[in-house]
Short mmCIF file of C-alpha atoms and ligand atoms in Angstrom, two decimals:
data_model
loop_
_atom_site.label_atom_id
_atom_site.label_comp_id
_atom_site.label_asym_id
_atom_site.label_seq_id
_atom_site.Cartn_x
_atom_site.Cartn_y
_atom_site.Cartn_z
CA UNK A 209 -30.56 147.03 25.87
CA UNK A 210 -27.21 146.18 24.04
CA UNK A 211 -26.31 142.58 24.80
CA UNK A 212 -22.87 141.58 26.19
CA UNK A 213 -21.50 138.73 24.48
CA UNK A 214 -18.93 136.36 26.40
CA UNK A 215 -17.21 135.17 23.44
CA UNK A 216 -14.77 136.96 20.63
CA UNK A 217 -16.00 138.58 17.28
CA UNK A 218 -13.68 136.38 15.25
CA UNK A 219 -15.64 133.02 17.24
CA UNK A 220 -18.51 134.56 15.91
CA UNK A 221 -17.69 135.88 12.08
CA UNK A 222 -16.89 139.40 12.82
CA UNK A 223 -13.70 141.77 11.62
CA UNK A 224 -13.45 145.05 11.88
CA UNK A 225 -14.23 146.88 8.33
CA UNK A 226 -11.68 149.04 6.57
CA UNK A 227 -12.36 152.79 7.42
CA UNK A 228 -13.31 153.41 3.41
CA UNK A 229 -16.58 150.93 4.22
CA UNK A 230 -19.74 153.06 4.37
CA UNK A 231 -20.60 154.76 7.40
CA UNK A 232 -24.36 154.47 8.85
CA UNK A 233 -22.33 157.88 10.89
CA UNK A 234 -19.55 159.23 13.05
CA UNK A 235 -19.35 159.90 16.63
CA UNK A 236 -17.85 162.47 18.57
CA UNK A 237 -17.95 164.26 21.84
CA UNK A 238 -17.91 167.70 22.92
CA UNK A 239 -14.62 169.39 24.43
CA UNK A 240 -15.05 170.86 27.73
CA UNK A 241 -12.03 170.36 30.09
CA UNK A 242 -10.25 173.86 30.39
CA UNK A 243 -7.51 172.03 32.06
CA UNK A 244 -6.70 170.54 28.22
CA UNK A 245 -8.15 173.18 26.04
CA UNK A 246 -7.19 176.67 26.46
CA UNK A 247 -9.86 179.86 27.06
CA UNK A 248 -12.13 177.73 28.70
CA UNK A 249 -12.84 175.80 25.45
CA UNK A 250 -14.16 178.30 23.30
CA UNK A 251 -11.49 177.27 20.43
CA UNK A 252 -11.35 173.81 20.70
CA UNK A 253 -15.69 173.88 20.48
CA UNK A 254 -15.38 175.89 17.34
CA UNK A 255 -12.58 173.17 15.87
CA UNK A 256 -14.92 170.35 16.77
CA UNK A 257 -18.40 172.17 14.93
CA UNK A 258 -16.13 172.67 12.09
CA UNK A 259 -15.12 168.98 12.21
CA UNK A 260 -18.89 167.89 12.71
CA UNK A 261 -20.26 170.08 9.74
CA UNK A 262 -17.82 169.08 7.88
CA UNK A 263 -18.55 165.45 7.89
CA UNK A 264 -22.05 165.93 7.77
CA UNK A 265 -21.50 167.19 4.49
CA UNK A 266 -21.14 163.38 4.08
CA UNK A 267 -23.24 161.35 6.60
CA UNK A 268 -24.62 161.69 9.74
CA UNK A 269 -22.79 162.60 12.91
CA UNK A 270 -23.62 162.14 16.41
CA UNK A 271 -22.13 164.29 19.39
CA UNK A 272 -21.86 163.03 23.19
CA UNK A 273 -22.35 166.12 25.55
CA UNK A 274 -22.38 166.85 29.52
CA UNK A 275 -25.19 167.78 30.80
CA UNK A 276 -24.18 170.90 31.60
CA UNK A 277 -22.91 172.17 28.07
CA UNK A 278 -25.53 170.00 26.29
CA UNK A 279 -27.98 173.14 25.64
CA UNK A 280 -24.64 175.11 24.76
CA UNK A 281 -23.36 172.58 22.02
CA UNK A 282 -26.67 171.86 20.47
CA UNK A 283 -27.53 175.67 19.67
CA UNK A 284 -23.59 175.95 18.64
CA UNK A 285 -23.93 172.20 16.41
CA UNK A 286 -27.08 173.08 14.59
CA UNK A 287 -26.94 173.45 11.07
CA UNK A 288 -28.18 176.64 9.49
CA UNK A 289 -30.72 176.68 6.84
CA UNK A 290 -27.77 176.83 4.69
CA UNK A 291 -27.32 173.93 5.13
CA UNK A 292 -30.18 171.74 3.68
CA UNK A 293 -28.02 169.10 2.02
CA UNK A 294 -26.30 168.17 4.80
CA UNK A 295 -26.69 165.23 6.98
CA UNK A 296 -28.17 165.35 10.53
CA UNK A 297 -25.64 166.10 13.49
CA UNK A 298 -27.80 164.49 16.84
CA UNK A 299 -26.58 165.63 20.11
CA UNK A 300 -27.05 163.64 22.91
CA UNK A 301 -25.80 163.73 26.76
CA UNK A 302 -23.04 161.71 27.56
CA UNK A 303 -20.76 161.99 30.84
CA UNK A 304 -16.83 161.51 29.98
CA UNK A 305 -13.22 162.68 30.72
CA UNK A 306 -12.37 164.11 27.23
CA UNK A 307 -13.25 164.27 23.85
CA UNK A 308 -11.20 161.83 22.20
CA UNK A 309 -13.92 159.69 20.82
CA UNK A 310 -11.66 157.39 18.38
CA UNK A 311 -10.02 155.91 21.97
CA UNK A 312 -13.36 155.73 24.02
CA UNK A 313 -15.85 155.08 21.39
CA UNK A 314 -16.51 151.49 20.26
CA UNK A 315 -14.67 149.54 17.28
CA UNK A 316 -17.19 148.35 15.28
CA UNK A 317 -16.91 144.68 13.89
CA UNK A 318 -19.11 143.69 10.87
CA UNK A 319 -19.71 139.64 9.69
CA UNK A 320 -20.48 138.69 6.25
CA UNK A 321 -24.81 139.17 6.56
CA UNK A 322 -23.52 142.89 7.40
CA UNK A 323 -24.76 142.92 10.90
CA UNK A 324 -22.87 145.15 13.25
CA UNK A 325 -21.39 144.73 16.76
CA UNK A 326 -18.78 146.99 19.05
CA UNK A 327 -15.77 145.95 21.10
CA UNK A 328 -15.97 147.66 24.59
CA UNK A 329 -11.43 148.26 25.24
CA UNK A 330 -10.72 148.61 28.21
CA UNK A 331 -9.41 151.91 28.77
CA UNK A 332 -6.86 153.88 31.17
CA UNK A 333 -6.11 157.42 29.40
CA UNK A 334 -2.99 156.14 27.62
CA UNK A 335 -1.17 155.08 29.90
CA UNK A 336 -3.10 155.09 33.23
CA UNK A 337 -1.04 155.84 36.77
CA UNK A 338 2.32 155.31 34.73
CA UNK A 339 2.53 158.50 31.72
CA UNK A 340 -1.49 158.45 31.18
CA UNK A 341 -2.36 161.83 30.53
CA UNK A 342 -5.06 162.19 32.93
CA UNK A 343 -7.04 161.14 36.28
CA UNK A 344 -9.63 159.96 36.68
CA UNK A 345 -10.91 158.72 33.87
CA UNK A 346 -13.68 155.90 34.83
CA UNK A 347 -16.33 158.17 32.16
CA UNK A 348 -13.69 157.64 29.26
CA UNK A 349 -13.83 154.19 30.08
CA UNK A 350 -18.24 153.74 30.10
CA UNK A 351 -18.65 155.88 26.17
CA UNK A 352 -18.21 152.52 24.47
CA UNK A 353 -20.55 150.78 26.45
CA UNK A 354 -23.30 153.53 26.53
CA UNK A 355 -22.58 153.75 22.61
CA UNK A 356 -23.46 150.12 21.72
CA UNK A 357 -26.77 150.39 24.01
CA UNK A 358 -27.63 153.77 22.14
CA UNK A 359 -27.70 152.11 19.30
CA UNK A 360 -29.11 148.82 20.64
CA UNK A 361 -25.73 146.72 19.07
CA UNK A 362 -23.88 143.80 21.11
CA UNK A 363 -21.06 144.36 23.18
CA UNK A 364 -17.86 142.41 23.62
CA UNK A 365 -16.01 143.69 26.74
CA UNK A 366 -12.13 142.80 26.04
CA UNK A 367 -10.07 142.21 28.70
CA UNK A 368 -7.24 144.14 26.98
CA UNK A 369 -6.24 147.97 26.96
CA UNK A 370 -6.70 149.54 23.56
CA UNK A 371 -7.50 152.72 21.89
CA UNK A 372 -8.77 153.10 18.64
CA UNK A 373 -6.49 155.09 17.38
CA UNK A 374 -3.30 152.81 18.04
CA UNK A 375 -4.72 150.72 15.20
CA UNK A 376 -5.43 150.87 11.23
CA UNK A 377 -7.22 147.75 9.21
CA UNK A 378 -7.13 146.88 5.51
CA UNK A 379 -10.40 145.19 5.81
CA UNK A 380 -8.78 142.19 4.32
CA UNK A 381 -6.45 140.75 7.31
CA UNK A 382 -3.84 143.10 8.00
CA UNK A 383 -3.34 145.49 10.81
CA UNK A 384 -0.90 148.45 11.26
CA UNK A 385 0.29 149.47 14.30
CA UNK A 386 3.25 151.06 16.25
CA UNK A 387 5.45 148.86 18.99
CA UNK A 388 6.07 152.27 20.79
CA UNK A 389 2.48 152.15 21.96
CA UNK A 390 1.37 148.47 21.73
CA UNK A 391 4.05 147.22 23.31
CA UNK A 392 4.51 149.83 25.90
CA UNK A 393 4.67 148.78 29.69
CA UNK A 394 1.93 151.33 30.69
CA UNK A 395 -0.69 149.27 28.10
CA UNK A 396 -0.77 145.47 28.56
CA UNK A 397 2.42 144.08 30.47
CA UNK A 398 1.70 140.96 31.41
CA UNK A 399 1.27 139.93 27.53
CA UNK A 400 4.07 139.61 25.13
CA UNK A 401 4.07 140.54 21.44
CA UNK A 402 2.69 136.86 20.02
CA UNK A 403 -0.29 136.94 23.05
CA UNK A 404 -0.97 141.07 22.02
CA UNK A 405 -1.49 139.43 18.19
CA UNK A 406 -3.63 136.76 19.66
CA UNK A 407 -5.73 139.08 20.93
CA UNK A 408 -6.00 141.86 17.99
CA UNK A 409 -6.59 138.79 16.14
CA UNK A 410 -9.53 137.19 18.65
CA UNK A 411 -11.32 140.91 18.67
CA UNK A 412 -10.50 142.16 15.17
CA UNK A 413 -10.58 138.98 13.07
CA UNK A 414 -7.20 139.94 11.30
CA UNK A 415 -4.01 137.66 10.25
CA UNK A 416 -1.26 139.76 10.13
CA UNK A 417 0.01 142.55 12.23
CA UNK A 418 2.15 145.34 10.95
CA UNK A 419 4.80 146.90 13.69
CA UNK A 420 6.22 150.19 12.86
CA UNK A 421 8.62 150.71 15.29
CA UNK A 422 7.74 154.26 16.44
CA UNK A 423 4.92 157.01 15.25
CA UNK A 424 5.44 160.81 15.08
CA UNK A 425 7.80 162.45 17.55
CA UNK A 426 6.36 163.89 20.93
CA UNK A 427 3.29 161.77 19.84
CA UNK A 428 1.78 162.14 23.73
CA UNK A 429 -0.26 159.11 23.23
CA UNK A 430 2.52 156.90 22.82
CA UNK A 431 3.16 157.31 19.37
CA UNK A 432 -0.39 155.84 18.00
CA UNK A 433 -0.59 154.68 14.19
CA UNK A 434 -3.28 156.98 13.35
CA UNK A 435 -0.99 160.05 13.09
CA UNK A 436 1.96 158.14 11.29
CA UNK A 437 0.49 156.39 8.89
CA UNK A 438 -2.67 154.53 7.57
CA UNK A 439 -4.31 152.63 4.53
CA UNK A 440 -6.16 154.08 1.82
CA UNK A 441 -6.72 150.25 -0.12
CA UNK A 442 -5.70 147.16 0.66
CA UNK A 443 -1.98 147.02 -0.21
CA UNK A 444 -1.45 150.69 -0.38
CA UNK A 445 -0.27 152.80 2.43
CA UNK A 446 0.06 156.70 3.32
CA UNK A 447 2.89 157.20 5.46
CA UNK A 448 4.00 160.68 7.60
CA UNK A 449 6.96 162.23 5.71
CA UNK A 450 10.27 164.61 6.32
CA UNK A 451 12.91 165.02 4.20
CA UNK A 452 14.65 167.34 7.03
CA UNK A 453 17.19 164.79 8.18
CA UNK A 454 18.11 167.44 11.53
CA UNK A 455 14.26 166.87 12.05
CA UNK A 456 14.20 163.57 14.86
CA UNK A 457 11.01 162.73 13.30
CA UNK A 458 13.45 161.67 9.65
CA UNK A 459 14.53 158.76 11.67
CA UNK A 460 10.82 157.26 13.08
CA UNK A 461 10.01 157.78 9.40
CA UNK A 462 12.70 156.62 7.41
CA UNK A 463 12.50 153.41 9.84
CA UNK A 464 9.09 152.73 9.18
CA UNK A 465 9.35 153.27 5.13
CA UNK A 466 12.07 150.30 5.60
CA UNK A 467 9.89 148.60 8.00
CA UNK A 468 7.03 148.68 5.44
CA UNK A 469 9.34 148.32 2.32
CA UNK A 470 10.44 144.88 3.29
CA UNK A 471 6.29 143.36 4.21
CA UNK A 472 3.82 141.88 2.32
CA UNK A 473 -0.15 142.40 4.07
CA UNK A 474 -2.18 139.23 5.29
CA UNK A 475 -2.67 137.97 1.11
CA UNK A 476 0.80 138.32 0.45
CA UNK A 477 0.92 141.40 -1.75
CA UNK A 478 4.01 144.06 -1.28
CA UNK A 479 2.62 147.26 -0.03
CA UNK A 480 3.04 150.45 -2.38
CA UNK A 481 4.09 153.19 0.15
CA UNK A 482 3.22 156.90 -0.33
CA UNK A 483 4.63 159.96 1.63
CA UNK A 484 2.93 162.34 2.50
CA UNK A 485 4.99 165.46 3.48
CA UNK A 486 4.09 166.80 7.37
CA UNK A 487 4.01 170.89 8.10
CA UNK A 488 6.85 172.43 9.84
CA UNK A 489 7.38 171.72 12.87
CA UNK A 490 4.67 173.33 14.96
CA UNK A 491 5.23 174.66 19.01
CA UNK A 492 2.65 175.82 21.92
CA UNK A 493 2.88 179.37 21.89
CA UNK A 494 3.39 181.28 25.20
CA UNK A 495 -0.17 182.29 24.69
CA UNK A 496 -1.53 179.19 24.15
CA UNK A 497 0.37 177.53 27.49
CA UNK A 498 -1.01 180.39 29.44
CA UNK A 499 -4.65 179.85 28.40
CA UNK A 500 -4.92 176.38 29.51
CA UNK A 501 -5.91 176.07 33.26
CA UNK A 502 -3.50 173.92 35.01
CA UNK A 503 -4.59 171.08 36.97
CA UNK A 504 -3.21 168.30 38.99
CA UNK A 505 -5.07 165.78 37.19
CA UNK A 506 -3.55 166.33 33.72
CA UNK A 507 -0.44 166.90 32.22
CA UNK A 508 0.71 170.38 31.58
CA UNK A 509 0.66 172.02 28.44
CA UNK A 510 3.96 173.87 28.22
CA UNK A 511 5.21 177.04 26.54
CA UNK A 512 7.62 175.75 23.14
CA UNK A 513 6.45 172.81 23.08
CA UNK A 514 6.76 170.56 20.12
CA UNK A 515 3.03 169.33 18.89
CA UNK A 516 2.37 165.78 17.07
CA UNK A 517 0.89 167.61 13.95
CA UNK A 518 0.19 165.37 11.10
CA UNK A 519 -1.84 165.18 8.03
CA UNK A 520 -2.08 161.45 8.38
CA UNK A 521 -4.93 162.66 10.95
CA UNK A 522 -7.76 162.31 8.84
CA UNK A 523 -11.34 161.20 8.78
CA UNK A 524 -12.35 158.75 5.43
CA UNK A 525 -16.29 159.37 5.15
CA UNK A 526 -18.72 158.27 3.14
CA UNK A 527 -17.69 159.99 -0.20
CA UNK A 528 -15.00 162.40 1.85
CA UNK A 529 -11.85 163.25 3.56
CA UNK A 530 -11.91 165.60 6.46
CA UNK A 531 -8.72 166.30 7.54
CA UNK A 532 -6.49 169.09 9.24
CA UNK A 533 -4.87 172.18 7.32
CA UNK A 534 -2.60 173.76 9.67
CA UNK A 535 -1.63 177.28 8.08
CA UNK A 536 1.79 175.65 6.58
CA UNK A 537 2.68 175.83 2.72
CA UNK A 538 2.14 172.15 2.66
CA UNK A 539 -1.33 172.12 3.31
CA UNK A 540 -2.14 172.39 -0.20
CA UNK A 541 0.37 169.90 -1.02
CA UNK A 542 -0.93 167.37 1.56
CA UNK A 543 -4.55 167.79 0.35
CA UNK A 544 -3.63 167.75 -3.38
CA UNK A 545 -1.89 164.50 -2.92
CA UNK A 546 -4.85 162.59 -1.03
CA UNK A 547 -7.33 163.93 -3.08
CA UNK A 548 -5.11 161.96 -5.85
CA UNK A 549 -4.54 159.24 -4.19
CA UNK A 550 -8.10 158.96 -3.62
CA UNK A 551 -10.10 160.97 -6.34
CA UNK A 552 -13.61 159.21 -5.57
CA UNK A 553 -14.10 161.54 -2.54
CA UNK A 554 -13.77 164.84 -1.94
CA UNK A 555 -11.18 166.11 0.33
CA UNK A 556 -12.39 169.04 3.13
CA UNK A 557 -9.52 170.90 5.39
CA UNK A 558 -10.41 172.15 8.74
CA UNK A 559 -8.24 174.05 10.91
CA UNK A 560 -6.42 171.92 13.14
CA UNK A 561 -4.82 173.78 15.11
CA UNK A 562 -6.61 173.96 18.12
CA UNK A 563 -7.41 170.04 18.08
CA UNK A 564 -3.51 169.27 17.82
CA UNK A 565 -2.93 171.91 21.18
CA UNK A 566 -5.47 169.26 23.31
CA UNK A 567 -3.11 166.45 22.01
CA UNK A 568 -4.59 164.85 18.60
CA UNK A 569 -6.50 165.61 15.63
CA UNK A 570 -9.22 164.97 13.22
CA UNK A 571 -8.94 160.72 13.17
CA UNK A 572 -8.50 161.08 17.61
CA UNK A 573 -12.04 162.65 17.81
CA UNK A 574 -14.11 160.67 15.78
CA UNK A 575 -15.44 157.11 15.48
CA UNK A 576 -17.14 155.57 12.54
CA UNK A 577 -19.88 153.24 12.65
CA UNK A 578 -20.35 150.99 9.88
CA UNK A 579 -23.77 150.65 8.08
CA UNK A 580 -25.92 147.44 9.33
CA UNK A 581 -27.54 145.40 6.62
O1 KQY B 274 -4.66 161.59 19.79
C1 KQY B 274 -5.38 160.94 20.45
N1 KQY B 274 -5.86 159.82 19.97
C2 KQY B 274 -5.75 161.28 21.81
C3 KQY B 274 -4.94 162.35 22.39
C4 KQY B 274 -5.29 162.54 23.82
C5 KQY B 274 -4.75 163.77 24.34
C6 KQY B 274 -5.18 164.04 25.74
N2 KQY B 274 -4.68 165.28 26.17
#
């Protein structure tokens, strides 16, 4: 039984680790909704084993599955003999609304004896009754909680609406986000921007909160940080980049290199800022549109389209990168450059494609869990 605690992690010596911390594993759920992922899922399922094998090549990963496609994903998840030297992928049932794991899955706080608790977010699809991008979704909102007693970790149930992905952490006190989703009416409007730091600061245990003004263009979740930009060290940020000036993402861009160009993080050090180039612009295909079964509780998926693709979408595991390749020229370049940035792990591209046509990527449908002491 996973405790719930009525107090905040910072009360109690918790912060939420940098991403590069290691992993005891990643979560993830299975994609099933053929109202979101076209051909009944097929794709998308094959996208999310490639995802799961591929960071198993690094730790352990764990996959939440209906009951009714849990016998499907578990033949479709297991490893071959192949692959002896990977890591275990467990799959286990879990009801939900979608398979976007990063916004329904716990954060994980850490103190200083390395002991490990989650923060439960409230949750209302990104935006609930007013742009969320689907109804119901009262299972979305129960994966944290059934998480934390999984793995028999305490639970603090915030009273605030958050996904995962609309935040990054340095691990050392600073916070990025974006004001297009933080501060969006459809989130938390009865706080302003100083109570919305209270509280990241409260259930995170950070000092300082980074706003970029706006994330990647057509961004459906509200433009959330983990496709625009993230750390890779303290002081040292990747950030989404166009040198297309026709291109409306130049502007969100350009405003958030000036945005970042002009901040020191929580210890006072400038940040060094690195862009990393996006593909072309990428659109839903006729095709595509007319594979996806329409339904009145989500949002269309519509024929030319513009997609949120972005490289930025990527999974730091223990000793890895997983992240999306997207059958562009700069693919290569993208990878090249991370693996650079970051030469102590070893970079993996999976095809993205089909992740970015349900409306995220790599970083959306995963959740690391920090190893316990
Ligand atoms: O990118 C994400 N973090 C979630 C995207 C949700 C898309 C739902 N169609």
């Amino acid at each position: 039984m996973s405790k719930l605690l009525q107090s905040t992690p910072r009360a109690d010596g918790f912060h939420m680790p940098a991403e590069w911390l290691t992993h005891q594993q990643t979560w993830m759920v299975w994609p099933e909704r053929c109202d979101n992922w076209r051909l009944g899922a097929k794709p998308a399922q094959q996208a999310f084993v490639d995802v799961a094998r591929a960071i198993a090549r690094f730790e352990p990963v764990t996959v939440g599955v209906s009951a009714a496609q849990y016998e499907h994903a578990a033949t479709r998840l297991a490893q071959s003999r192949d692959d002896s030297k990977s890591h275990d992928i467990r799959v286990i049932e879990l009801s939900s609304n979608d398979a976007w794991m990063r916004d329904t899955g716990p954060t994980f706080v850490i103190n200083d004896l390395g002991e490990v608790r989650g923060i439960d977010w409230m949750f209302n699809a990104w935006g609930g009754l007013n742009g969320g991008l689907y109804f119901p979704w009262d299972q979305d909102d129960l994966v944290a909680r059934k998480v934390l007693q999984i793995e028999r970790k305490a639970r603090y149930r915030a009273d605030f609406i958050l996904e995962g992905g609309a935040i990054h952490v340095d691990g050392e006190g600073t916070l990025l986000t974006t004001e297009a989703c933080l501060l969006n009416p459809n989130r938390n409007p009865h706080l302003s921007r100083q109570e919305i730091e209270a509280h990241l600061s409260d259930y995170l245990g950070i000092d300082k909160v980074l706003w970029l003004p706006r994330g990647i263009h057509e961004d459906e979740t509200d433009e959330h940080i983990d496709n625009v930009a993230c750390f890779i060290r303290p002081g040292e940020v990747l950030l989404a980049w166009t040198d297309d000036r026709e291109d409306p993402q130049y502007g969100l861009s350009s405003a958030a290199f000036d945005y970042l160009s002009q901040q020191t993080d929580a210890r006072g050090r400038p940040l060094t800022i690195h862009k990393l180039p996006l593909p072309a612009p990428m659109y839903i295909t006729e095709e595509e549109a007319d594979a996806v079964d329409p339904s009145e509780g989500a949002q269309p998926r519509l024929a030319g389209q513009r997609m949120a693709a972005s490289y930025i979408n990527f999974l730091i595991c223990n000793g890895g990168i997983v992240m999306p390749a997207f059958d562009d020229p700069m693919d290569n370049v993208a990878a090249e450059m991370i693996a650079s940035l970051m030469p102590e792990r070893e970079v993996v591209q999976v095809p993205g494609r089909e992740i970015l046509l349900g409306g995220g990527n790599i970083h959306c449908i995963t959740q690391q869990q920090p190893l316990s002491r």
